[in-house]
């Protein structure tokens, strides 16, 4: 028994001086997995048109009923999207969302994309229902997709790979 | 005798100092437990988390003070005070450094210092027992029952191992005992007694692996399950100040007290106490809580006979020499 005790004390003492595994979170962030699904974004083409055509498939696909889409006809003179319709209203209730990514898979135009962003705390429930204003942005990942070229399904390809292919498309 | 106002000032300083040491002992325990578990411990409040004790104090003061409806209100209020008072009072007889010059270091210097100290620390169990009983809860009652049984089975062995030191020193005054260790500390002469005493003070202060009165895995919080806010803080303080008291006692009895080369006596004393407190934390980080019946078995069937053996051997050597 004494030997076991000694081994135990030795182990803990070694740990005492060993480098610590804690990551000081707000200052230093752990790298996310490549398939990480965080906050949604609605992407735009490089010319500013929205990729979303208001088909409402994401709303249908959503198992948590977190997505609400209301589509409207595009004004031909001043279109929001290259399709016939666009998302007049688009809401994602992040309190309901389970970040399963089914909406991303359902989206035929690749407009909807789950970014790596995960720091989503707010001080009220209302502010966690994201509307069009906060979802549509010439965003971190999507802004460079050129007109009428739909990006590949993102699946589980490495992020760097995806970014490289996006840059190729943008360059071409 | 010193003037009453001098004693008063010394008492106030002592209490303030003990509170300060308690606050930082708690911080360092959390820090070191973190280190032992490959974490970093509290490090957000102030540089290196150094203001954490004050944040904790503010938090505890602001908590709601709950008294269970079925609790005995007087005893419920009194129990944590007993615990804290006893813990603080015990330090009165412990000198920190040799007395030279007009003002002595210790507050009291009774010629039976150790006996008084043991008597006072033994009273600490009343705070725990009464608190657990007055809360009128099953967990609290079990916690307080455990603490009484534990105190009985460990204080015997502790007292017996201590008698060996008293025999060698030929005195029960702490100053004399420290002086008797001028050449060799008693830990070298009495390794068995030292070990038994170390184990017993861990049990006496209800520290892991003998923290059965708290036993948060099976008894929620044991005797302090129902306590909140400042009353809970009092129990907490009592536990840590008891640790300091016992570490100081161990230093005086077995490690040669304030004696040591080069550094001033106070520094030596503080260093030795700090090392023992580190051992307390190290023990907590390493050993799991032992089962209740094993605790009893260990106390009665292992420690007590060993302590008796140690005492007999010492007595024989002292008598023959």
Tab-separated table of C-alpha atoms in Angstrom:
chain	number	residue	atom	x	y	z
A	1	UNK	CA	0.000	0.000	0.000
A	2	UNK	CA	2.838	2.393	0.800
A	3	UNK	CA	4.277	1.968	-2.672
A	4	UNK	CA	0.955	2.919	-4.255
A	5	UNK	CA	0.717	5.950	-1.998
A	6	UNK	CA	4.207	7.023	-3.021
A	7	UNK	CA	3.356	6.613	-6.703
A	8	UNK	CA	0.222	8.690	-6.183
A	9	UNK	CA	2.087	11.514	-4.489
A	10	UNK	CA	4.754	11.442	-7.153
A	11	UNK	CA	2.120	11.700	-9.887
A	12	UNK	CA	0.399	14.692	-8.355
A	13	UNK	CA	3.704	16.424	-7.667
A	14	UNK	CA	4.739	15.918	-11.285
A	15	UNK	CA	1.452	17.423	-12.393
A	16	UNK	CA	2.068	20.380	-10.110
A	17	UNK	CA	5.094	21.421	-12.130
A	18	UNK	CA	3.872	20.201	-15.509
A	19	UNK	CA	2.641	22.701	-18.102
A	20	UNK	CA	-1.059	23.368	-17.693
A	21	UNK	CA	-3.690	22.374	-20.210
A	22	UNK	CA	-6.041	25.285	-19.526
A	23	UNK	CA	-6.574	27.674	-22.427
A	24	UNK	CA	-7.158	31.245	-21.175
A	25	UNK	CA	-10.315	31.524	-23.217
A	26	UNK	CA	-11.191	35.081	-24.189
A	27	UNK	CA	-7.564	35.909	-24.934
A	28	UNK	CA	-6.734	32.677	-26.643
A	29	UNK	CA	-9.213	30.569	-28.565
A	30	UNK	CA	-9.073	26.937	-29.301
A	31	UNK	CA	-9.080	26.201	-33.032
A	32	UNK	CA	-12.489	24.956	-34.104
A	33	UNK	CA	-12.940	21.730	-36.003
A	34	UNK	CA	-13.176	22.100	-39.762
A	35	UNK	CA	-16.765	20.940	-39.828
A	36	UNK	CA	-17.725	23.292	-36.985
A	37	UNK	CA	-21.232	24.737	-37.383
A	38	UNK	CA	-21.761	28.110	-35.801
A	39	UNK	CA	-23.766	31.229	-36.569
A	40	UNK	CA	-25.590	31.343	-39.913
A	41	UNK	CA	-24.955	33.834	-42.643
A	42	UNK	CA	-26.745	34.594	-45.884
A	43	UNK	CA	-24.142	35.193	-48.523
A	44	UNK	CA	-24.048	37.553	-51.446
A	45	UNK	CA	-22.499	37.417	-54.851
A	46	UNK	CA	-19.588	39.651	-55.612
A	47	UNK	CA	-21.873	42.147	-57.378
A	48	UNK	CA	-23.935	42.591	-54.234
A	49	UNK	CA	-26.949	40.447	-55.152
A	50	UNK	CA	-28.163	38.073	-52.486
A	51	UNK	CA	-27.742	34.402	-53.195
A	52	UNK	CA	-30.976	33.573	-51.363
A	53	UNK	CA	-33.905	33.197	-53.766
A	54	UNK	CA	-36.578	32.779	-51.099
A	55	UNK	CA	-37.355	29.126	-51.843
A	56	UNK	CA	-38.059	28.376	-48.168
A	57	UNK	CA	-36.392	24.962	-48.351
A	58	UNK	CA	-34.307	25.739	-45.302
A	59	UNK	CA	-37.470	26.449	-43.360
A	60	UNK	CA	-38.846	23.076	-44.411
A	61	UNK	CA	-35.618	21.275	-43.608
A	62	UNK	CA	-35.220	22.779	-40.183
A	63	UNK	CA	-36.015	20.120	-37.540
A	64	UNK	CA	-36.242	22.703	-34.779
A	65	UNK	CA	-38.543	25.134	-36.572
A	66	UNK	CA	-36.017	27.852	-36.045
A	67	UNK	CA	-36.149	29.391	-39.515
A	68	UNK	CA	-38.878	31.629	-40.877
A	69	UNK	CA	-38.734	32.758	-44.497
A	70	UNK	CA	-41.137	35.052	-46.265
A	71	UNK	CA	-40.415	35.484	-49.958
A	72	UNK	CA	-41.376	38.372	-52.228
A	73	UNK	CA	-41.132	39.010	-55.975
A	74	UNK	CA	-38.046	40.794	-57.167
A	75	UNK	CA	-38.419	44.188	-58.757
A	76	UNK	CA	-36.853	43.541	-62.203
A	77	UNK	CA	-35.407	47.032	-62.323
A	78	UNK	CA	-33.735	46.740	-58.954
A	79	UNK	CA	-33.452	43.044	-57.979
A	80	UNK	CA	-32.336	41.756	-54.604
A	81	UNK	CA	-31.355	38.379	-55.970
A	82	UNK	CA	-30.670	36.827	-59.377
A	83	UNK	CA	-33.807	34.639	-59.115
A	84	UNK	CA	-37.488	35.532	-59.457
A	85	UNK	CA	-37.963	35.962	-55.769
A	86	UNK	CA	-35.922	36.956	-52.783
A	87	UNK	CA	-36.209	36.618	-49.020
A	88	UNK	CA	-38.346	39.579	-48.007
A	89	UNK	CA	-38.050	38.468	-44.424
A	90	UNK	CA	-35.638	35.914	-43.039
A	91	UNK	CA	-35.453	35.082	-39.348
A	92	UNK	CA	-33.460	32.494	-37.472
A	93	UNK	CA	-34.321	31.940	-33.844
A	94	UNK	CA	-30.957	30.984	-32.402
A	95	UNK	CA	-32.581	29.894	-29.163
A	96	UNK	CA	-34.347	27.152	-31.087
A	97	UNK	CA	-31.564	26.358	-33.513
A	98	UNK	CA	-29.685	23.136	-32.797
A	99	UNK	CA	-26.900	23.900	-35.292
A	100	UNK	CA	-27.471	20.664	-37.166
A	101	UNK	CA	-26.651	22.232	-40.526
A	102	UNK	CA	-29.611	20.696	-42.379
A	103	UNK	CA	-30.581	24.146	-43.660
A	104	UNK	CA	-27.162	24.542	-45.187
A	105	UNK	CA	-27.528	21.195	-46.929
A	106	UNK	CA	-31.038	22.032	-48.127
A	107	UNK	CA	-30.107	25.384	-49.646
A	108	UNK	CA	-30.057	24.988	-53.465
A	109	UNK	CA	-28.119	28.169	-54.103
A	110	UNK	CA	-25.573	27.759	-51.306
A	111	UNK	CA	-26.734	31.043	-49.838
A	112	UNK	CA	-27.051	29.787	-46.310
A	113	UNK	CA	-23.814	28.960	-44.617
A	114	UNK	CA	-22.902	28.113	-41.065
A	115	UNK	CA	-19.843	30.094	-40.083
A	116	UNK	CA	-17.297	29.315	-37.406
A	117	UNK	CA	-18.672	31.976	-35.098
A	118	UNK	CA	-19.887	30.615	-31.781
A	119	UNK	CA	-19.789	33.513	-29.318
A	120	UNK	CA	-23.503	34.247	-29.475
A	121	UNK	CA	-24.439	35.393	-26.014
A	122	UNK	CA	-26.878	38.263	-25.703
A	123	UNK	CA	-28.706	39.891	-22.838
A	124	UNK	CA	-32.239	39.223	-24.065
A	125	UNK	CA	-34.172	36.498	-25.848
A	126	UNK	CA	-35.392	38.904	-28.493
A	127	UNK	CA	-31.910	39.843	-29.581
A	128	UNK	CA	-31.153	36.204	-30.302
A	129	UNK	CA	-33.736	36.096	-33.094
A	130	UNK	CA	-31.542	37.141	-35.963
A	131	UNK	CA	-33.249	38.925	-38.827
A	132	UNK	CA	-32.167	39.658	-42.376
A	133	UNK	CA	-30.208	42.669	-41.265
A	134	UNK	CA	-27.821	40.587	-39.221
A	135	UNK	CA	-27.726	37.506	-41.427
A	136	UNK	CA	-27.124	39.050	-44.842
A	137	UNK	CA	-23.698	40.417	-45.023
A	138	UNK	CA	-20.944	40.524	-47.531
A	139	UNK	CA	-19.504	38.151	-45.116
A	140	UNK	CA	-16.268	36.733	-43.943
A	141	UNK	CA	-16.545	33.615	-46.031
A	142	UNK	CA	-18.985	34.289	-48.844
A	143	UNK	CA	-18.456	37.712	-50.318
A	144	UNK	CA	-16.266	36.674	-53.157
A	145	UNK	CA	-18.584	34.227	-54.937
A	146	UNK	CA	-19.132	35.602	-58.471
A	147	UNK	CA	-22.509	36.022	-60.120
A	148	UNK	CA	-24.479	32.910	-61.001
A	149	UNK	CA	-21.813	30.480	-60.024
A	150	UNK	CA	-23.144	28.391	-57.229
A	151	UNK	CA	-20.470	27.212	-54.841
A	152	UNK	CA	-19.991	23.521	-54.157
A	153	UNK	CA	-21.709	21.896	-51.268
A	154	UNK	CA	-19.434	22.501	-48.341
A	155	UNK	CA	-19.777	19.101	-46.757
A	156	UNK	CA	-16.800	18.068	-44.722
A	157	UNK	CA	-14.000	19.373	-46.849
A	158	UNK	CA	-11.167	21.107	-45.023
A	159	UNK	CA	-11.760	24.808	-44.633
A	160	UNK	CA	-8.505	25.807	-46.291
A	161	UNK	CA	-9.479	23.691	-49.269
A	162	UNK	CA	-12.821	25.452	-49.500
A	163	UNK	CA	-11.253	28.868	-49.288
A	164	UNK	CA	-8.738	27.950	-51.957
A	165	UNK	CA	-11.468	26.799	-54.331
A	166	UNK	CA	-13.436	29.967	-53.637
A	167	UNK	CA	-10.461	32.093	-54.491
A	168	UNK	CA	-9.973	30.135	-57.705
A	169	UNK	CA	-13.581	30.761	-58.664
A	170	UNK	CA	-13.192	34.408	-57.810
A	171	UNK	CA	-10.040	34.690	-59.878
A	172	UNK	CA	-11.561	32.950	-62.907
B	1	UNK	CA	2.202	40.270	32.995
B	2	UNK	CA	1.882	42.685	30.143
B	3	UNK	CA	-0.419	45.685	30.206
B	4	UNK	CA	-3.986	44.870	29.182
B	5	UNK	CA	-3.913	47.311	26.269
B	6	UNK	CA	-0.826	45.639	24.861
B	7	UNK	CA	-2.561	42.263	24.999
B	8	UNK	CA	-5.581	43.794	23.313
B	9	UNK	CA	-3.500	45.248	20.496
B	10	UNK	CA	-1.677	41.979	20.038
B	11	UNK	CA	-4.972	40.105	19.920
B	12	UNK	CA	-6.406	42.399	17.276
B	13	UNK	CA	-3.258	42.096	15.184
B	14	UNK	CA	-3.294	38.329	15.581
B	15	UNK	CA	-6.920	38.001	14.488
B	16	UNK	CA	-6.382	40.311	11.526
B	17	UNK	CA	-3.264	38.387	10.562
B	18	UNK	CA	-5.027	35.048	10.834
B	19	UNK	CA	-7.865	36.297	8.643
B	20	UNK	CA	-5.379	37.514	6.073
B	21	UNK	CA	-3.453	34.257	6.105
B	22	UNK	CA	-6.755	32.367	5.877
B	23	UNK	CA	-7.824	34.392	2.836
B	24	UNK	CA	-4.615	33.699	1.000
B	25	UNK	CA	-4.397	30.116	2.179
B	26	UNK	CA	-7.758	29.595	0.515
B	27	UNK	CA	-6.576	31.262	-2.677
B	28	UNK	CA	-3.373	29.247	-2.718
B	29	UNK	CA	-5.260	26.062	-2.041
B	30	UNK	CA	-7.447	26.714	-5.074
B	31	UNK	CA	-4.422	27.697	-7.129
B	32	UNK	CA	-2.382	24.695	-6.087
B	33	UNK	CA	-5.252	22.257	-6.465
B	34	UNK	CA	-5.499	23.615	-9.987
B	35	UNK	CA	-1.802	23.041	-10.543
B	36	UNK	CA	-2.073	19.507	-9.234
B	37	UNK	CA	-4.899	18.890	-11.695
B	38	UNK	CA	-3.110	20.515	-14.643
B	39	UNK	CA	-5.328	23.603	-14.424
B	40	UNK	CA	-4.300	27.166	-13.618
B	41	UNK	CA	-6.767	27.960	-10.842
B	42	UNK	CA	-8.341	31.368	-10.256
B	43	UNK	CA	-6.445	34.001	-12.225
B	44	UNK	CA	-9.021	36.603	-13.279
B	45	UNK	CA	-9.369	38.879	-10.263
B	46	UNK	CA	-6.278	41.006	-10.136
B	47	UNK	CA	-2.790	39.925	-11.101
B	48	UNK	CA	-2.417	36.156	-10.652
B	49	UNK	CA	-5.888	36.107	-9.057
B	50	UNK	CA	-4.564	37.852	-5.959
B	51	UNK	CA	-7.794	39.763	-5.272
B	52	UNK	CA	-9.899	36.613	-5.404
B	53	UNK	CA	-10.288	36.324	-1.596
B	54	UNK	CA	-11.832	39.798	-1.465
B	55	UNK	CA	-14.209	38.983	-4.285
B	56	UNK	CA	-15.204	35.827	-2.435
B	57	UNK	CA	-15.700	37.768	0.775
B	58	UNK	CA	-17.981	40.284	-0.935
B	59	UNK	CA	-19.926	37.453	-2.537
B	60	UNK	CA	-20.436	35.645	0.761
B	61	UNK	CA	-21.493	38.804	2.590
B	62	UNK	CA	-24.101	39.574	-0.065
B	63	UNK	CA	-25.631	36.094	0.031
B	64	UNK	CA	-29.039	35.571	1.586
B	65	UNK	CA	-28.903	34.389	5.175
B	66	UNK	CA	-31.158	31.354	5.369
B	67	UNK	CA	-32.273	29.683	8.581
B	68	UNK	CA	-34.283	26.507	8.008
B	69	UNK	CA	-37.811	26.711	9.416
B	70	UNK	CA	-37.328	23.643	11.593
B	71	UNK	CA	-33.886	24.632	12.833
B	72	UNK	CA	-33.165	25.582	16.409
B	73	UNK	CA	-32.560	29.288	15.844
B	74	UNK	CA	-30.273	29.967	18.799
B	75	UNK	CA	-27.987	26.967	18.417
B	76	UNK	CA	-28.033	27.360	14.652
B	77	UNK	CA	-26.692	30.884	15.012
B	78	UNK	CA	-24.285	30.014	17.783
B	79	UNK	CA	-22.603	26.968	16.260
B	80	UNK	CA	-20.510	28.651	13.552
B	81	UNK	CA	-19.406	31.258	16.054
B	82	UNK	CA	-18.171	28.530	18.382
B	83	UNK	CA	-16.197	26.988	15.553
B	84	UNK	CA	-14.587	30.252	14.552
B	85	UNK	CA	-13.963	31.439	18.097
B	86	UNK	CA	-12.281	28.204	19.057
B	87	UNK	CA	-10.089	28.244	15.969
B	88	UNK	CA	-8.965	31.799	16.661
B	89	UNK	CA	-8.533	31.281	20.393
B	90	UNK	CA	-6.226	28.336	19.903
B	91	UNK	CA	-3.558	30.545	18.391
B	92	UNK	CA	-3.234	32.590	21.556
B	93	UNK	CA	-0.779	30.180	23.148
B	94	UNK	CA	1.387	29.616	20.079
B	95	UNK	CA	4.533	31.732	20.091
B	96	UNK	CA	5.798	32.733	16.674
B	97	UNK	CA	9.360	33.599	17.639
B	98	UNK	CA	11.510	33.567	20.786
B	99	UNK	CA	10.685	36.319	23.194
B	100	UNK	CA	13.447	38.847	23.429
B	101	UNK	CA	13.017	42.541	24.063
B	102	UNK	CA	10.202	44.379	25.784
B	103	UNK	CA	7.255	42.886	23.842
B	104	UNK	CA	6.743	39.144	23.717
B	105	UNK	CA	5.611	37.446	20.496
B	106	UNK	CA	2.901	35.191	21.851
B	107	UNK	CA	-0.159	36.612	23.568
B	108	UNK	CA	-0.320	34.143	26.421
B	109	UNK	CA	2.491	32.033	27.797
B	110	UNK	CA	0.907	29.514	30.164
B	111	UNK	CA	3.258	26.866	31.489
B	112	UNK	CA	0.957	24.132	30.199
B	113	UNK	CA	0.589	25.652	26.731
B	114	UNK	CA	0.102	22.396	24.894
B	115	UNK	CA	-2.596	21.140	27.199
B	116	UNK	CA	-4.495	24.383	26.822
B	117	UNK	CA	-4.106	24.246	23.064
B	118	UNK	CA	-5.370	20.679	22.880
B	119	UNK	CA	-8.292	21.511	25.151
B	120	UNK	CA	-9.295	24.490	23.017
B	121	UNK	CA	-8.995	22.708	19.671
B	122	UNK	CA	-11.018	19.792	21.005
B	123	UNK	CA	-13.870	22.211	21.645
B	124	UNK	CA	-14.006	22.872	17.906
B	125	UNK	CA	-15.984	19.707	17.415
B	126	UNK	CA	-18.886	21.308	19.317
B	127	UNK	CA	-19.299	23.917	16.616
B	128	UNK	CA	-19.597	21.224	13.993
B	129	UNK	CA	-21.781	18.881	15.997
B	130	UNK	CA	-24.183	21.546	17.223
B	131	UNK	CA	-24.394	23.138	13.779
B	132	UNK	CA	-25.257	19.821	12.169
B	133	UNK	CA	-27.755	18.979	14.877
B	134	UNK	CA	-29.446	22.384	14.944
B	135	UNK	CA	-29.976	22.418	11.180
B	136	UNK	CA	-32.471	19.569	11.587
B	137	UNK	CA	-31.458	17.840	8.394
B	138	UNK	CA	-30.501	14.235	7.770
B	139	UNK	CA	-27.304	15.085	5.975
B	140	UNK	CA	-26.257	17.635	8.535
B	141	UNK	CA	-26.960	15.254	11.395
B	142	UNK	CA	-24.945	12.485	9.757
B	143	UNK	CA	-22.109	14.921	9.169
B	144	UNK	CA	-22.032	15.999	12.790
B	145	UNK	CA	-22.228	12.399	14.035
B	146	UNK	CA	-19.263	11.543	11.893
B	147	UNK	CA	-17.286	14.473	13.183
B	148	UNK	CA	-17.797	13.429	16.812
B	149	UNK	CA	-16.839	9.831	16.166
B	150	UNK	CA	-13.828	10.956	14.184
B	151	UNK	CA	-12.695	13.359	16.871
B	152	UNK	CA	-12.843	10.646	19.530
B	153	UNK	CA	-10.888	8.115	17.541
B	154	UNK	CA	-8.160	10.472	16.405
B	155	UNK	CA	-7.550	12.660	19.391
B	156	UNK	CA	-6.419	9.679	21.466
B	157	UNK	CA	-3.711	8.720	19.021
B	158	UNK	CA	-2.745	12.344	18.617
B	159	UNK	CA	-2.391	12.886	22.338
B	160	UNK	CA	-0.373	9.707	22.742
B	161	UNK	CA	2.063	10.502	19.973
B	162	UNK	CA	2.467	13.920	21.488
B	163	UNK	CA	3.403	12.570	24.903
B	164	UNK	CA	6.570	11.178	23.326
B	165	UNK	CA	7.639	14.718	22.487
B	166	UNK	CA	6.768	15.920	25.953
B	167	UNK	CA	8.887	13.147	27.468
B	168	UNK	CA	11.872	14.089	25.356
B	169	UNK	CA	11.483	17.790	26.038
B	170	UNK	CA	10.629	17.329	29.694
B	171	UNK	CA	8.184	20.231	29.598
B	172	UNK	CA	4.738	21.179	28.355
B	173	UNK	CA	5.637	24.785	27.629
B	174	UNK	CA	5.920	25.358	23.895
B	175	UNK	CA	8.973	27.608	24.316
B	176	UNK	CA	10.780	24.862	26.212
B	177	UNK	CA	9.827	22.228	23.659
B	178	UNK	CA	11.198	24.362	20.845
B	179	UNK	CA	14.354	25.055	22.863
B	180	UNK	CA	14.839	21.322	23.410
B	181	UNK	CA	15.099	20.877	19.651
B	182	UNK	CA	18.090	23.181	19.312
B	183	UNK	CA	20.286	20.393	17.915
B	184	UNK	CA	17.945	17.826	16.394
B	185	UNK	CA	14.248	18.365	15.637
B	186	UNK	CA	11.991	15.768	17.179
B	187	UNK	CA	10.786	14.652	13.748
B	188	UNK	CA	14.164	12.912	13.393
B	189	UNK	CA	14.089	11.383	16.860
B	190	UNK	CA	10.434	10.397	16.627
B	191	UNK	CA	9.661	9.621	12.995
B	192	UNK	CA	6.749	7.358	13.889
B	193	UNK	CA	5.264	9.871	16.305
B	194	UNK	CA	5.694	12.596	13.688
B	195	UNK	CA	3.838	10.564	11.083
B	196	UNK	CA	1.019	9.681	13.474
B	197	UNK	CA	0.692	13.287	14.549
B	198	UNK	CA	0.623	14.450	10.937
B	199	UNK	CA	-2.157	12.006	10.083
B	200	UNK	CA	-4.076	12.969	13.206
B	201	UNK	CA	-3.987	16.689	12.541
B	202	UNK	CA	-5.328	16.072	9.047
B	203	UNK	CA	-8.180	14.129	10.633
B	204	UNK	CA	-8.569	16.724	13.376
B	205	UNK	CA	-9.034	19.553	10.892
B	206	UNK	CA	-11.484	17.482	8.824
B	207	UNK	CA	-9.330	17.738	5.758
B	208	UNK	CA	-9.281	15.344	2.856
B	209	UNK	CA	-8.775	12.330	2.931
B	210	UNK	CA	-10.518	12.481	6.330
B	211	UNK	CA	-13.155	15.053	5.379
B	212	UNK	CA	-16.027	12.740	6.172
B	213	UNK	CA	-18.077	15.296	8.154
B	214	UNK	CA	-18.359	17.268	4.903
B	215	UNK	CA	-18.333	14.368	2.456
B	216	UNK	CA	-19.874	16.268	-0.427
B	217	UNK	CA	-20.294	13.152	-2.554
B	218	UNK	CA	-22.607	11.462	-0.100
B	219	UNK	CA	-23.677	14.102	2.431
B	220	UNK	CA	-24.119	17.170	0.173
B	221	UNK	CA	-22.156	19.450	2.501
B	222	UNK	CA	-22.331	17.463	5.726
B	223	UNK	CA	-22.735	19.610	8.805
B	224	UNK	CA	-22.805	22.892	6.865
B	225	UNK	CA	-25.342	21.816	4.238
B	226	UNK	CA	-27.937	24.328	5.412
B	227	UNK	CA	-25.582	27.198	6.100
B	228	UNK	CA	-25.306	30.171	3.772
B	229	UNK	CA	-23.540	33.486	3.537
B	230	UNK	CA	-21.550	34.689	6.495
B	231	UNK	CA	-22.403	31.725	8.704
B	232	UNK	CA	-21.048	29.378	6.083
B	233	UNK	CA	-18.010	31.617	5.777
B	234	UNK	CA	-17.406	31.246	9.510
B	235	UNK	CA	-17.207	27.476	9.187
B	236	UNK	CA	-14.906	27.893	6.266
B	237	UNK	CA	-12.648	30.251	8.157
B	238	UNK	CA	-12.651	27.936	11.162
B	239	UNK	CA	-11.503	25.031	9.017
B	240	UNK	CA	-8.620	26.937	7.472
B	241	UNK	CA	-7.551	28.662	10.665
B	242	UNK	CA	-7.555	25.249	12.330
B	243	UNK	CA	-5.238	24.126	9.585
B	244	UNK	CA	-2.906	27.013	10.371
B	245	UNK	CA	-3.063	26.271	14.094
B	246	UNK	CA	-2.293	22.612	13.604
B	247	UNK	CA	0.508	23.334	11.150
B	248	UNK	CA	2.038	25.745	13.677
B	249	UNK	CA	1.709	23.158	16.412
B	250	UNK	CA	3.382	20.519	14.274
B	251	UNK	CA	6.193	22.954	13.507
B	252	UNK	CA	6.791	23.595	17.176
B	253	UNK	CA	6.512	20.012	18.313
B	254	UNK	CA	8.443	18.187	15.633
B	255	UNK	CA	10.222	20.538	13.257
B	256	UNK	CA	12.150	22.697	15.697
B	257	UNK	CA	9.810	25.670	15.656
B	258	UNK	CA	11.456	28.930	14.696
B	259	UNK	CA	14.979	27.572	14.852
B	260	UNK	CA	17.080	27.565	11.725
B	261	UNK	CA	20.245	29.054	10.314
B	262	UNK	CA	20.674	32.511	8.771
B	263	UNK	CA	17.084	33.673	8.460
B	264	UNK	CA	15.266	35.396	11.336
B	265	UNK	CA	13.112	33.107	13.516
B	266	UNK	CA	9.775	34.456	12.265
B	267	UNK	CA	10.713	33.681	8.688
B	268	UNK	CA	11.776	30.153	9.575
B	269	UNK	CA	8.539	29.615	11.424
B	270	UNK	CA	6.442	30.929	8.522
B	271	UNK	CA	8.407	28.827	6.042
B	272	UNK	CA	7.914	25.620	7.994
B	273	UNK	CA	4.220	26.301	8.468
B	274	UNK	CA	3.866	27.067	4.755
B	275	UNK	CA	5.504	23.779	3.822
B	276	UNK	CA	3.123	21.855	6.072
B	277	UNK	CA	0.150	23.698	4.620
B	278	UNK	CA	1.407	22.757	1.184
B	279	UNK	CA	1.504	19.138	2.324
B	280	UNK	CA	-2.128	19.517	3.446
B	281	UNK	CA	-3.095	20.645	-0.040
B	282	UNK	CA	-0.932	17.991	-1.649
B	283	UNK	CA	-2.720	15.345	0.414
B	284	UNK	CA	-6.064	16.684	-0.662
B	285	UNK	CA	-5.057	16.640	-4.306
B	286	UNK	CA	-3.784	13.076	-4.138
B	287	UNK	CA	-5.869	10.922	-1.839
B	288	UNK	CA	-9.547	10.020	-2.194
B	289	UNK	CA	-11.800	10.208	0.851
B	290	UNK	CA	-11.586	6.952	2.782
B	291	UNK	CA	-14.624	4.950	3.712
B	292	UNK	CA	-16.118	5.630	7.101
B	293	UNK	CA	-15.601	2.223	8.696
B	294	UNK	CA	-12.027	2.148	7.424
B	295	UNK	CA	-11.411	5.531	8.990
B	296	UNK	CA	-12.560	4.125	12.330
B	297	UNK	CA	-10.550	0.940	11.903
B	298	UNK	CA	-7.477	2.909	10.967
B	299	UNK	CA	-7.818	5.207	13.955
B	300	UNK	CA	-8.445	2.554	16.590
B	301	UNK	CA	-6.601	-0.469	15.259
B	302	UNK	CA	-3.570	1.065	13.576
B	303	UNK	CA	-2.820	4.551	14.812
B	304	UNK	CA	-3.633	4.033	18.482
B	305	UNK	CA	-1.482	0.886	18.978
B	306	UNK	CA	1.345	2.478	17.013
B	307	UNK	CA	1.137	5.611	19.103
B	308	UNK	CA	1.173	3.494	22.272
B	309	UNK	CA	4.207	1.614	20.992
B	310	UNK	CA	5.948	4.863	20.200
B	311	UNK	CA	5.166	6.176	23.655
B	312	UNK	CA	6.414	3.019	25.378
B	313	UNK	CA	9.648	3.032	23.391
B	314	UNK	CA	10.286	6.683	24.096
B	315	UNK	CA	9.511	6.248	27.762
B	316	UNK	CA	11.919	3.329	28.001
B	317	UNK	CA	14.699	5.258	26.277
B	318	UNK	CA	14.129	8.351	28.414
B	319	UNK	CA	14.046	6.254	31.598
B	320	UNK	CA	17.252	4.370	30.763
B	321	UNK	CA	19.226	7.322	29.446
